[in-house]
CSV table of C-alpha atoms in Angstrom, one decimal:
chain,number,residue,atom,x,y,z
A,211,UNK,CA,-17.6,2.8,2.1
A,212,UNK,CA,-13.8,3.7,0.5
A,213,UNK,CA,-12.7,2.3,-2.5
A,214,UNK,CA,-9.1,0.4,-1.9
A,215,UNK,CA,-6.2,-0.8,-3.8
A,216,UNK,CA,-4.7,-3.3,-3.1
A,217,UNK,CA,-1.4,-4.2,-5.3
A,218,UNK,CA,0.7,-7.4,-4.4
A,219,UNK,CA,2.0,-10.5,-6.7
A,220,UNK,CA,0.6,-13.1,-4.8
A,221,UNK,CA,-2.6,-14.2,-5.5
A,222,UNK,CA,-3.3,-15.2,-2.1
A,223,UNK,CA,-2.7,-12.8,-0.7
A,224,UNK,CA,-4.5,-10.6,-2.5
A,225,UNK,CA,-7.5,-12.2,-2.3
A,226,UNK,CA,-7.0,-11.8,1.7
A,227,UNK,CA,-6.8,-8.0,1.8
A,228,UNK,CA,-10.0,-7.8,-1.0
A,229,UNK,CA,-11.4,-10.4,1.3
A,230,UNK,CA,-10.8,-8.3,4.2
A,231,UNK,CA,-11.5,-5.2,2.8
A,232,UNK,CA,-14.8,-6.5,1.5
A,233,UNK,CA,-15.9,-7.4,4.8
A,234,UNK,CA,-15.9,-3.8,6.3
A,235,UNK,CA,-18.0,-2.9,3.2
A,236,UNK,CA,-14.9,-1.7,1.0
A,237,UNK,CA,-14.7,-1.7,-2.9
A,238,UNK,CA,-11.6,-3.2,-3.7
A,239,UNK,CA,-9.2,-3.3,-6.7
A,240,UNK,CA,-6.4,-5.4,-7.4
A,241,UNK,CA,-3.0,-5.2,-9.2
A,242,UNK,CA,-0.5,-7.8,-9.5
A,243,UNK,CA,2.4,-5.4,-10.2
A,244,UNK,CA,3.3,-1.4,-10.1
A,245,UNK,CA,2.1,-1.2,-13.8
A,246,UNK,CA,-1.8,-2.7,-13.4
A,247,UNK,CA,-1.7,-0.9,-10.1
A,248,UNK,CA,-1.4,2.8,-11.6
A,249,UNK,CA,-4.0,2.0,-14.5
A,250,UNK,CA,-5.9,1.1,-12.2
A,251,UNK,CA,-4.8,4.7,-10.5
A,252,UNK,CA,-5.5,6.5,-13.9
A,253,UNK,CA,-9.4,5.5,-13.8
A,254,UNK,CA,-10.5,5.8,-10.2
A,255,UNK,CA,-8.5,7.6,-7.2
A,256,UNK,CA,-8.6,5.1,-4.0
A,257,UNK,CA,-9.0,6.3,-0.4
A,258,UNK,CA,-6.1,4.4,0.3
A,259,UNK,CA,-3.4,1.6,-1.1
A,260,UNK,CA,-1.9,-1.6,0.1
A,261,UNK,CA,1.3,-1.7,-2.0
A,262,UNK,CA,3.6,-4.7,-1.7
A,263,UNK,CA,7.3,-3.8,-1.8
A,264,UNK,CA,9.2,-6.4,-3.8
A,265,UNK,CA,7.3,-7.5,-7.0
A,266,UNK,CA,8.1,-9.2,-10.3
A,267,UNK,CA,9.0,-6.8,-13.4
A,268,UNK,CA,7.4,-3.3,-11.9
A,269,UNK,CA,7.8,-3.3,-7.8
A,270,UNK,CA,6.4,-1.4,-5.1
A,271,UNK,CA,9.1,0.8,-4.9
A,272,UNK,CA,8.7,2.0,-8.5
A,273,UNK,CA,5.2,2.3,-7.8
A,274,UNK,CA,5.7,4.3,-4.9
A,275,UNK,CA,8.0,6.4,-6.9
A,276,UNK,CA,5.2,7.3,-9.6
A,277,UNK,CA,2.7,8.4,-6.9
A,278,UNK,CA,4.6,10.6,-5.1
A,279,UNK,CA,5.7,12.3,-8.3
A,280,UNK,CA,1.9,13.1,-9.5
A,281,UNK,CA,0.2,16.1,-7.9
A,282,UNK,CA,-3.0,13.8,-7.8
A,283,UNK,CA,-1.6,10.8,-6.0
A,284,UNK,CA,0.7,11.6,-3.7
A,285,UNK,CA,-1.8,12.3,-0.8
A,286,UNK,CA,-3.0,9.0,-1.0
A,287,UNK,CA,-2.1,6.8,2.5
A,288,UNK,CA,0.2,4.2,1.4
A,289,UNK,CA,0.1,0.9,3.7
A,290,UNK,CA,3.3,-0.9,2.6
A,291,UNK,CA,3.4,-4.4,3.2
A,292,UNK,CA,6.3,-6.8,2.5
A,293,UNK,CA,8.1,-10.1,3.7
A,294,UNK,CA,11.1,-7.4,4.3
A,295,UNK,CA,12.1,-6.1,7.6
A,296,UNK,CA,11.2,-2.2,8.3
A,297,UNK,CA,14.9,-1.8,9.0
A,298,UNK,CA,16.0,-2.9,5.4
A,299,UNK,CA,13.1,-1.0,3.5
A,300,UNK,CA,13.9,2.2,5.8
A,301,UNK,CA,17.5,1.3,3.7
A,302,UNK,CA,16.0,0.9,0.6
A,303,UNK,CA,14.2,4.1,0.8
A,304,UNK,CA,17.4,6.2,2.0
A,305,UNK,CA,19.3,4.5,-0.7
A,306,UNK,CA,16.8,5.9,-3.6
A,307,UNK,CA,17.1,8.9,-2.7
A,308,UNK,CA,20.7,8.8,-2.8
A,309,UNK,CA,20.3,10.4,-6.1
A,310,UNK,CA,18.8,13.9,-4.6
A,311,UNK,CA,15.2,12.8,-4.6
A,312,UNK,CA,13.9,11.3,-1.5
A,313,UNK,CA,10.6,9.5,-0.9
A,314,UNK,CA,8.6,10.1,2.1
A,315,UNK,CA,7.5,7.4,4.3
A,316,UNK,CA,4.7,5.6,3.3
A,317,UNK,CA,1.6,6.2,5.5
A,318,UNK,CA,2.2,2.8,7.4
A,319,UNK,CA,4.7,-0.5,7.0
A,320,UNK,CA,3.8,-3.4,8.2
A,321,UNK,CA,5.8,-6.9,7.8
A,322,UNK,CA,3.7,-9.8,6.5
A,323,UNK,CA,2.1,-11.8,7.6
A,324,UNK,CA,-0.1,-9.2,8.5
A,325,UNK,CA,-2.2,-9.3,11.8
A,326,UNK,CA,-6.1,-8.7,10.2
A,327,UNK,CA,-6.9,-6.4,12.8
A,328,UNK,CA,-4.1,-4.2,12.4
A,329,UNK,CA,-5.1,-3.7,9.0
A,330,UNK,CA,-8.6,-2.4,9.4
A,331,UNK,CA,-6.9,-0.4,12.6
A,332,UNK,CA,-4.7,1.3,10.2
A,333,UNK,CA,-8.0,1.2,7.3
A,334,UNK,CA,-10.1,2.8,10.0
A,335,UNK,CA,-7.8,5.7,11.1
A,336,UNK,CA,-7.0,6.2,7.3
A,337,UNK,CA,-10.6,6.5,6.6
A,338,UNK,CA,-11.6,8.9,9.7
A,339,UNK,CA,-8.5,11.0,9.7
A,340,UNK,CA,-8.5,10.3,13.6
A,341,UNK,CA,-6.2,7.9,15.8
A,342,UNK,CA,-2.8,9.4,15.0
A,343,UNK,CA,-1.4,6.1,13.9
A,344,UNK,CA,0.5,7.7,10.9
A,345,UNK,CA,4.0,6.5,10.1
A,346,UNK,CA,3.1,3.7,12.5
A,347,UNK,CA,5.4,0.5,12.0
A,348,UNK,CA,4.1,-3.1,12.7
A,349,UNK,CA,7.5,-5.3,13.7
């Protein structure tokens, strides 16, 4: 069993992935934003995260930002998953580190709606370390 966070502002859809999750016998937390997400970070370490991109007041990006910057996060698989086409988040993430500090892609990005089995395809090599499906891109 992994523990998994799953961080998006819809409630919907995060009752999916902690729906999904919990099927394969996952604990799951969930954030609504960047903010509840890494308090959620400071009290338990998650085998992996799904992290929306674009979010109200603190977004994925940010988020994204703030693991990669602590030492005890920043090895933690990041699914990103977002209503915005890999090509314009690959933009996004060139264009922040326009300022000399550049992000490295996220574990996986996959464009919602989400196919459920991808998910647990990407949960399951996450979780064994085996399938080679890192930096993977669902279009």
């Amino acid at each position: 069993m992994a523990l998994v966070l799953v961080v998006d502002d819809e409630l919907s859809f995060r009752f999916f992935l902690k729906a999904l999750f919990e099927t394969e016998g996952h604990e799951v937390m969930v954030g609504r934003n960047a903010k509840e997400g890494i308090a959620h970070l400071k009290k338990r370490k998650p085998d992996f995260i799904t992290l929306d991109v674009m979010m109200p007041e603190h977004g994925g990006l940010e988020m994204y930002r703030a693991l990669n910057a602590e030492s005890d996060w920043k090895n933690i698989p990041v699914i990103m998953l977002s209503g915005v086409g890999a090509n314009t988040y690959a933009h996004a993430l060139a264009m922040s580190g326009a300022t000399g500090d550049s992000l490295p892609e996220p574990y996986a990005y996959v464009e919602k709606p989400p196919k459920p089995e991808y998910l647990l395809e990407l949960a399951r090599s996450i979780l064994g370390r085996s399938g080679g499906t890192s930096g993977r891109n669902e279009r």
